[in-house]
PDB file of C-alpha atoms in Angstrom:
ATOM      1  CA  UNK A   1      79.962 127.488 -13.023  1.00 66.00           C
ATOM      2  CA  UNK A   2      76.539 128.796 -13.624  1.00 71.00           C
ATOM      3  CA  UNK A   3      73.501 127.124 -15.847  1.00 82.00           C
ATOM      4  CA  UNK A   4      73.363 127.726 -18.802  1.00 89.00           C
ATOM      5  CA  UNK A   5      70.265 130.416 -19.787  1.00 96.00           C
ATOM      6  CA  UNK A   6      66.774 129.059 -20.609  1.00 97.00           C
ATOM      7  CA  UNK A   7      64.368 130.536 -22.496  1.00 98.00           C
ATOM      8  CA  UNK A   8      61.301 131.675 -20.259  1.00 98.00           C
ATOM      9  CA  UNK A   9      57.998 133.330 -21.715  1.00 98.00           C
ATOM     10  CA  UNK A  10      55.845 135.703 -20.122  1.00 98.00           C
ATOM     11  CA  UNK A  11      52.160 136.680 -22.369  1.00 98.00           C
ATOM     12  CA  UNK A  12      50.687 140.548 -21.933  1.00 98.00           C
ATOM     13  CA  UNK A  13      47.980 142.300 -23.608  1.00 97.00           C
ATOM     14  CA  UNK A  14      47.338 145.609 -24.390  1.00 98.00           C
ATOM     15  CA  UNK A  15      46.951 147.479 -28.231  1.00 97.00           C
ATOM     16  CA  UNK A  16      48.553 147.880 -30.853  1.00 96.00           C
ATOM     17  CA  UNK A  17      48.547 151.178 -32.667  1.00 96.00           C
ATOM     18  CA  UNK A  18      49.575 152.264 -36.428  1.00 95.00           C
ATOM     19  CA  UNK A  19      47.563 154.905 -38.761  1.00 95.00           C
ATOM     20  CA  UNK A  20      45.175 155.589 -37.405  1.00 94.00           C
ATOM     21  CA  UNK A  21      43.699 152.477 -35.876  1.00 96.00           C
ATOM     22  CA  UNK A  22      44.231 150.292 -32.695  1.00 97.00           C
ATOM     23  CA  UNK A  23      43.835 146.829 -31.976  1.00 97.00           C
ATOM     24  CA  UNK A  24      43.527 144.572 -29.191  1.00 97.00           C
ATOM     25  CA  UNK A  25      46.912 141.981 -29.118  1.00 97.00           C
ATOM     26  CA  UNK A  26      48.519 139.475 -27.241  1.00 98.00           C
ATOM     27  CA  UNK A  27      52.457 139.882 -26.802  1.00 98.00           C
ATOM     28  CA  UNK A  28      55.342 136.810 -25.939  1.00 98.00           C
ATOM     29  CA  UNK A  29      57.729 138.615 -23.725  1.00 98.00           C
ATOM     30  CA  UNK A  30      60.743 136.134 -23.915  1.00 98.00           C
ATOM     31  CA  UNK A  31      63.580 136.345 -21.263  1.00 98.00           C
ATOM     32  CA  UNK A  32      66.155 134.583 -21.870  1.00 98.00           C
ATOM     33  CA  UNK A  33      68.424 133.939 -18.508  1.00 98.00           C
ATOM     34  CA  UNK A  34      70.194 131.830 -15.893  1.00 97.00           C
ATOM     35  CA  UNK A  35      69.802 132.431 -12.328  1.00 95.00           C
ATOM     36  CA  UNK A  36      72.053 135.636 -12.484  1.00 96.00           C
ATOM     37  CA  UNK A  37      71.921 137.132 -15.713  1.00 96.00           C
ATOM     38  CA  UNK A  38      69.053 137.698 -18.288  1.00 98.00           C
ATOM     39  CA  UNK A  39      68.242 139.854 -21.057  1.00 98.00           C
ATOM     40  CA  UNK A  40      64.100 140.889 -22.594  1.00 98.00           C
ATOM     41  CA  UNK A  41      63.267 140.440 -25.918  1.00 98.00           C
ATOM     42  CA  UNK A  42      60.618 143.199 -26.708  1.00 98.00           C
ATOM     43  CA  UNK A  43      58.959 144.532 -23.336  1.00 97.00           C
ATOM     44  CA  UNK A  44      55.280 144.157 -23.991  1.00 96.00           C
ATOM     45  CA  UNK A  45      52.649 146.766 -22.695  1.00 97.00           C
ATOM     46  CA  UNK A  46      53.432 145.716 -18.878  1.00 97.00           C
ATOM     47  CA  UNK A  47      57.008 146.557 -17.857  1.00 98.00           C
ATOM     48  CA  UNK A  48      56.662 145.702 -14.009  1.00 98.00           C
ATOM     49  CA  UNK A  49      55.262 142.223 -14.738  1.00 98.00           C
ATOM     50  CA  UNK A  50      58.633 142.196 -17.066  1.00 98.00           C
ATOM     51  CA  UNK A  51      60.394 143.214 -13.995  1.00 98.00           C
ATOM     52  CA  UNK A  52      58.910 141.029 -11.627  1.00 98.00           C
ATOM     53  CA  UNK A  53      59.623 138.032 -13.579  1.00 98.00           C
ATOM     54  CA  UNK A  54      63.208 138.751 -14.181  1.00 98.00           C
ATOM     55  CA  UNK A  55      63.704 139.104 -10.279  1.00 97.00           C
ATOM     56  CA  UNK A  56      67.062 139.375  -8.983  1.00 97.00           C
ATOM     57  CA  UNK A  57      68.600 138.308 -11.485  1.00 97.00           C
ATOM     58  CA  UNK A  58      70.800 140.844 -13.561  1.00 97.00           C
ATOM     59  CA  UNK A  59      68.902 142.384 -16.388  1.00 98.00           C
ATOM     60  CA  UNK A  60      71.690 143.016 -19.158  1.00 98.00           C
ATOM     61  CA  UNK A  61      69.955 144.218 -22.340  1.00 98.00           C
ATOM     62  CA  UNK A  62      66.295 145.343 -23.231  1.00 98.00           C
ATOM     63  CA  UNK A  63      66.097 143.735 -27.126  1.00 98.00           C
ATOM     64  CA  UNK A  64      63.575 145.194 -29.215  1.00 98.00           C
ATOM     65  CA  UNK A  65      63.262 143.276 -32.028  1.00 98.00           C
ATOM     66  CA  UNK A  66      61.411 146.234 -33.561  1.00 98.00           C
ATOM     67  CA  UNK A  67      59.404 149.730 -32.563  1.00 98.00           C
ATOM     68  CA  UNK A  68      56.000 149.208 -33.037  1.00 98.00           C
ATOM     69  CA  UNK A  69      54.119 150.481 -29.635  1.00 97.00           C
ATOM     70  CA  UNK A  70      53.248 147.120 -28.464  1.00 97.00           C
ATOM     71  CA  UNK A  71      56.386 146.022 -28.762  1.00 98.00           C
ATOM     72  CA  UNK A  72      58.399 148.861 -27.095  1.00 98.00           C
ATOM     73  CA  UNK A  73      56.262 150.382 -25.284  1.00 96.00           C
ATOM     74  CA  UNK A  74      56.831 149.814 -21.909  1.00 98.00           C
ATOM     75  CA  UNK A  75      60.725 149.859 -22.732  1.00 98.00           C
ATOM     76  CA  UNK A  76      61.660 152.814 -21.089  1.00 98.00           C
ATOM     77  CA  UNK A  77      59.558 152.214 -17.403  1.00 98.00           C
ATOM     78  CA  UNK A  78      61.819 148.406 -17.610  1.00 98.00           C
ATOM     79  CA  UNK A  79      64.522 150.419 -18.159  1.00 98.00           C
ATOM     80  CA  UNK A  80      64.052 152.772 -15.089  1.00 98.00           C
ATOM     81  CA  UNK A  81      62.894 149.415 -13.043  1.00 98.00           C
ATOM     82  CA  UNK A  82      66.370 148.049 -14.017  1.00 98.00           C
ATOM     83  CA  UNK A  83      69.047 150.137 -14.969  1.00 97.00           C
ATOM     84  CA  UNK A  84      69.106 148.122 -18.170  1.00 98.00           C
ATOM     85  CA  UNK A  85      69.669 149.664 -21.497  1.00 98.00           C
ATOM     86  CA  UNK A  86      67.617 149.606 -24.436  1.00 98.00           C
ATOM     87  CA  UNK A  87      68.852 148.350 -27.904  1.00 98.00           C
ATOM     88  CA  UNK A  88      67.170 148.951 -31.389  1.00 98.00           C
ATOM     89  CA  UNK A  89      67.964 149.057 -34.366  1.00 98.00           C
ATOM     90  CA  UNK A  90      68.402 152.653 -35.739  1.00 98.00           C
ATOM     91  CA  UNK A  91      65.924 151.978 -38.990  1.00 98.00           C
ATOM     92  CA  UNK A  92      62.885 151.731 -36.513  1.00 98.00           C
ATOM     93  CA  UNK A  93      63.794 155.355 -34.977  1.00 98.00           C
ATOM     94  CA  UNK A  94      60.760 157.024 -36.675  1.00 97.00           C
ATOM     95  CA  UNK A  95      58.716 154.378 -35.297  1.00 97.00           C
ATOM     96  CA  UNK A  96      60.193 154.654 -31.660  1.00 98.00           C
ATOM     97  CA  UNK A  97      59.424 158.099 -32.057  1.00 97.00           C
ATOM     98  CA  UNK A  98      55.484 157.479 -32.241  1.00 96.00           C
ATOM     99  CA  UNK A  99      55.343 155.733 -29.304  1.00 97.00           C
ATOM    100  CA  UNK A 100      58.471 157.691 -27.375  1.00 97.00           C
ATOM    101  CA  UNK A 101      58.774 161.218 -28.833  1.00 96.00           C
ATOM    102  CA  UNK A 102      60.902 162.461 -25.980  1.00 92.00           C
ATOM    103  CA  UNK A 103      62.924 159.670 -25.698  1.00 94.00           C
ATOM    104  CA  UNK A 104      65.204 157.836 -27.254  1.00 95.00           C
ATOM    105  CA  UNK A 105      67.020 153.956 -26.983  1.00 98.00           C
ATOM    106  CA  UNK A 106      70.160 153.353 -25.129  1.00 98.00           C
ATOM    107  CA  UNK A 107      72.383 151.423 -27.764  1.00 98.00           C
ATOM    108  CA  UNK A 108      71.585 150.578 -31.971  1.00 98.00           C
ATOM    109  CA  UNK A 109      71.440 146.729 -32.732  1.00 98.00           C
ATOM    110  CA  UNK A 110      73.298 146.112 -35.615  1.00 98.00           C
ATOM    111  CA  UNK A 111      73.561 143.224 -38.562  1.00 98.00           C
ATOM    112  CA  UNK A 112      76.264 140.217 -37.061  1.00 98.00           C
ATOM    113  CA  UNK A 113      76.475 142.241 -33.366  1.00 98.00           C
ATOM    114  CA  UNK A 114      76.734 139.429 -30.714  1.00 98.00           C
ATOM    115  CA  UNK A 115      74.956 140.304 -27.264  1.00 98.00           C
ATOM    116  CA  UNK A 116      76.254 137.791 -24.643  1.00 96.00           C
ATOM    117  CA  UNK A 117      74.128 136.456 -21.737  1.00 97.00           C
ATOM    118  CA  UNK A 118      75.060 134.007 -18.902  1.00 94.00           C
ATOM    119  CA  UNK A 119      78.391 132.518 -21.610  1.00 94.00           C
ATOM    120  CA  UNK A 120      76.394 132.129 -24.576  1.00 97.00           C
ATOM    121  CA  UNK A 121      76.098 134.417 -27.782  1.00 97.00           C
ATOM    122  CA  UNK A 122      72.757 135.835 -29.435  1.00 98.00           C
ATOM    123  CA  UNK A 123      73.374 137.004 -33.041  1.00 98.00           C
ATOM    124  CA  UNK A 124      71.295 139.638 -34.452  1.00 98.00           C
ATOM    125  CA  UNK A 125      70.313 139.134 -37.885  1.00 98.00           C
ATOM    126  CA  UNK A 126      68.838 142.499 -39.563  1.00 98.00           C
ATOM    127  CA  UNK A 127      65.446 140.799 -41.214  1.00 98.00           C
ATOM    128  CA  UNK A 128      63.372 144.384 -42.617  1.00 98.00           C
ATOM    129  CA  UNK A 129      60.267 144.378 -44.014  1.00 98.00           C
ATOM    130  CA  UNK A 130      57.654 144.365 -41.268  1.00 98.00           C
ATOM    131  CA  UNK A 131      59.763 147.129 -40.470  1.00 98.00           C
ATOM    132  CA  UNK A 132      62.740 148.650 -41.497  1.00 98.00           C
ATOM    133  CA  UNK A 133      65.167 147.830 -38.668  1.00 98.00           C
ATOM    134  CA  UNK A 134      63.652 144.551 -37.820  1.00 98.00           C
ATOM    135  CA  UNK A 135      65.888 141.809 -36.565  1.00 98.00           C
ATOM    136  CA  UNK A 136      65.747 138.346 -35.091  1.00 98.00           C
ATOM    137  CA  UNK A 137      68.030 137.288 -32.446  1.00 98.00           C
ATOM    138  CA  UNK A 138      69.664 133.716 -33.093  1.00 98.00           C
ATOM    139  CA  UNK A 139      70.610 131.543 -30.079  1.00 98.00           C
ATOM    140  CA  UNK A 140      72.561 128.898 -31.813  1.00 98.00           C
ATOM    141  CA  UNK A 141      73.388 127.384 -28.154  1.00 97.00           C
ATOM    142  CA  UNK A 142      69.788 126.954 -27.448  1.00 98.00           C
ATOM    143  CA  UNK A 143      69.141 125.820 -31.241  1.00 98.00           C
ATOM    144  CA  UNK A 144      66.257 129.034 -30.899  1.00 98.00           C
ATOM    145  CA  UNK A 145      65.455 132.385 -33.420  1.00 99.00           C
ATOM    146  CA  UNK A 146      63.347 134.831 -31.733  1.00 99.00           C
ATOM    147  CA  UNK A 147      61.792 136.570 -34.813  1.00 98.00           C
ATOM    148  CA  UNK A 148      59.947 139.098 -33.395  1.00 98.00           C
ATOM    149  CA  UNK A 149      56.807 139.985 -35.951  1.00 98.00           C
ATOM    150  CA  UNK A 150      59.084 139.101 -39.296  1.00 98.00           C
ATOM    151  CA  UNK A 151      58.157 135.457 -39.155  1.00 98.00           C
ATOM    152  CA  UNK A 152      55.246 133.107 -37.334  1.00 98.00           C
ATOM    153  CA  UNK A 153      53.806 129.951 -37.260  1.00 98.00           C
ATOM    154  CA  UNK A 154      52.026 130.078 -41.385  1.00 96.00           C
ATOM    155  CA  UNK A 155      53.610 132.944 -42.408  1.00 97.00           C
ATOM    156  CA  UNK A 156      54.954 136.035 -42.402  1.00 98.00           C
ATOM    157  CA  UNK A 157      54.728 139.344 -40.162  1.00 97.00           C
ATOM    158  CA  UNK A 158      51.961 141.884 -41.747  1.00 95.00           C
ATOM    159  CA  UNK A 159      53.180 144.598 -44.399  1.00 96.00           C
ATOM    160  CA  UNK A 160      50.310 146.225 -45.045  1.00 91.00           C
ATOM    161  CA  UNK A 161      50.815 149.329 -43.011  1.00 92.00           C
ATOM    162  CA  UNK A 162      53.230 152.078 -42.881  1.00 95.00           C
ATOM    163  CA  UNK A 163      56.904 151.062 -43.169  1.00 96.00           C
ATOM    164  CA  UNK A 164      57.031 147.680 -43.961  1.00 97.00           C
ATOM    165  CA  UNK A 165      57.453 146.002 -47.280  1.00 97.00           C
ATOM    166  CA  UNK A 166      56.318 142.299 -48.727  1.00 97.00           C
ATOM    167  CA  UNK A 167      59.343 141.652 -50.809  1.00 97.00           C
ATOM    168  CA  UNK A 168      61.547 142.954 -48.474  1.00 98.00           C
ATOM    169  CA  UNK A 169      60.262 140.455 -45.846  1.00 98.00           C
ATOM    170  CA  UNK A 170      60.294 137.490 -48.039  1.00 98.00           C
ATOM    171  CA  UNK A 171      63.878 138.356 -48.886  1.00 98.00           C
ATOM    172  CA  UNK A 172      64.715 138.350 -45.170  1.00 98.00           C
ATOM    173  CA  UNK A 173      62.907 135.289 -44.353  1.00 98.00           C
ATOM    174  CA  UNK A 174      64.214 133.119 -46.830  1.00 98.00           C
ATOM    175  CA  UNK A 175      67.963 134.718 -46.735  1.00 98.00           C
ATOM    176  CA  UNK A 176      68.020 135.117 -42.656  1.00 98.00           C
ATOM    177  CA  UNK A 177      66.243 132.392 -41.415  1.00 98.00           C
ATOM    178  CA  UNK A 178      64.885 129.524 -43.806  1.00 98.00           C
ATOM    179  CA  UNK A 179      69.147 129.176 -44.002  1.00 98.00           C
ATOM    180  CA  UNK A 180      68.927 128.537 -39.801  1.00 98.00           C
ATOM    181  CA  UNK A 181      69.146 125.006 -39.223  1.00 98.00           C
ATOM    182  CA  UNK A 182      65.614 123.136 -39.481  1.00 98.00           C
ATOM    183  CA  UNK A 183      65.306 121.739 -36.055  1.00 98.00           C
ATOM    184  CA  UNK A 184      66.217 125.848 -34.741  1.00 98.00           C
ATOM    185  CA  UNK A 185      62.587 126.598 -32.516  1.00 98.00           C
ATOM    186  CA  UNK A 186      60.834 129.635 -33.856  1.00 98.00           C
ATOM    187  CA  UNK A 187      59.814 132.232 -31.276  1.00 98.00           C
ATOM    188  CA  UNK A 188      57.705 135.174 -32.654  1.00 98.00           C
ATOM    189  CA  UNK A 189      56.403 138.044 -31.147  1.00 98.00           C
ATOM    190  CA  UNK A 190      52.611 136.605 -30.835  1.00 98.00           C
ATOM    191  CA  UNK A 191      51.642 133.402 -30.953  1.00 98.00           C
ATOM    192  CA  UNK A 192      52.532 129.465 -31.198  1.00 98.00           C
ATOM    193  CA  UNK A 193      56.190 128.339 -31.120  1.00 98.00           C
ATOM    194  CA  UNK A 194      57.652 126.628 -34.816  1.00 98.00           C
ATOM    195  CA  UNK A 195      60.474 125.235 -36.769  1.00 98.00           C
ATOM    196  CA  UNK A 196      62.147 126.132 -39.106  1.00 98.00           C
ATOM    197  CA  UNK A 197      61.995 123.352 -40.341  1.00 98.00           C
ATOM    198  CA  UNK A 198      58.420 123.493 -40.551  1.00 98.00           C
ATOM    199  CA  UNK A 199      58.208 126.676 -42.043  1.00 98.00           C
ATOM    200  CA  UNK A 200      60.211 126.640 -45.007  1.00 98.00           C
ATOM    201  CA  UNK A 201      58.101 124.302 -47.285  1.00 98.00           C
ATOM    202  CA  UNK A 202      55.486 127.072 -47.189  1.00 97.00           C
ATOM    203  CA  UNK A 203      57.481 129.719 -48.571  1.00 97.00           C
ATOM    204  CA  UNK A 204      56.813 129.546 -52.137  1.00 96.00           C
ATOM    205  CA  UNK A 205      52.973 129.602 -50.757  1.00 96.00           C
ATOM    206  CA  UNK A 206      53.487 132.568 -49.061  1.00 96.00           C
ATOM    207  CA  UNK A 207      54.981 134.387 -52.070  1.00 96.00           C
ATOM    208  CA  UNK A 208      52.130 133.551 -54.233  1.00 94.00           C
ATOM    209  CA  UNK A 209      49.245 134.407 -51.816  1.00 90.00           C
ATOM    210  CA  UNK A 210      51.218 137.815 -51.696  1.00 83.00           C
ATOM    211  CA  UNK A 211      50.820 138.159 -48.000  1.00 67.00           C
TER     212      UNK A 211
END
């Protein structure tokens, strides 16, 4: 019988851009994989380091948690690398669209779906605001939420740019993942690791500071 998947992180950099400017960032590509099978959540800015580091082993899904650039932009190349398709939610198609005008992802993600990888289940939990077709991926078997930019170590992803939302992204943190179980490990798009656990105490914080 095989291992059960791990959770294995690989850091890129490369920009970020959204109108009109661009800025320098630091991605978590996290793979998530036994020694056969894996699946990428959001391809950061380098896809054959993403490729080299899954290997051999069976890529079965590229996850974008979202479509900004420097989160999908180096989908497609990982998909050409690996035969893999690419899933996204269809909300973030005018974002994709940016970044990947003539092209366009392989499967939508939608609210409850369950993506399997090496026997266990990763539930995708629609969490807007950052974005509109946001989502986190919840790995109950490895007590893990990879939230993509919706929700970090002190707070929540930015909404101060085009498409996103404050509200909306308080609503999905506290209704999609303050409910996770506390001692469920955080995994965002940039940056430290979490709780959530550790997390929820701030949120009437966060909601007054407005940001």
């Amino acid at each position: 019988m095989p291992p059960e998947p791990e959770i294995e992180l690989l850091t890129t950099t490369g920009t970020f851009s959204l109108d009109g400017g661009t800025w320098e960032v630091e991605n978590n590509v996290w793979i998530i994989a036994n020694d056969q099978d894996a699946v990428v959540i959001d391809p950061a800015h380098d896809a054959r380091a993403v490729a080299t580091a899954v290997g051999d082993r069976e890529l079965r899904a590229i996850i974008c948690t979202h479509a900004h650039d420097d989160h999908v932009g180096a989908a497609p190349e990982l998909a050409a690398l690996t035969g893999a398709p690419i899933l996204l939610h269809p909300d973030d198609l005018p974002l994709w669209k940016q970044t990947h005008p003539g092209d366009h992802p392989d499967e939508d993600l939608r609210d409850g779906q369950r993506i399997t990888v090496g026997g266990i289940y990763l539930h995708v939990r629609h969490t807007p605001g950052h974005s509109p077709g946001g989502v986190s991926i919840y790995v109950p078997a490895l007590e893990a939420v990879f939230t993509g930019d919706t929700l970090f170590q002190g707070g929540p992803g930015a909404t101060g740019r085009s498409f996103s939302d404050f509200p909306t992204i308080i609503d999905s943190i506290r209704d999609r993942l303050l409910t996770l179980p506390p001692e469920t490990t955080v995994h965002p798009g940039h940056g430290a690791t979490t709780t959530i656990g550790a997390e929820a105490p701030q949120l009437a914080e966060w909601i007054a500071r407005g940001r």
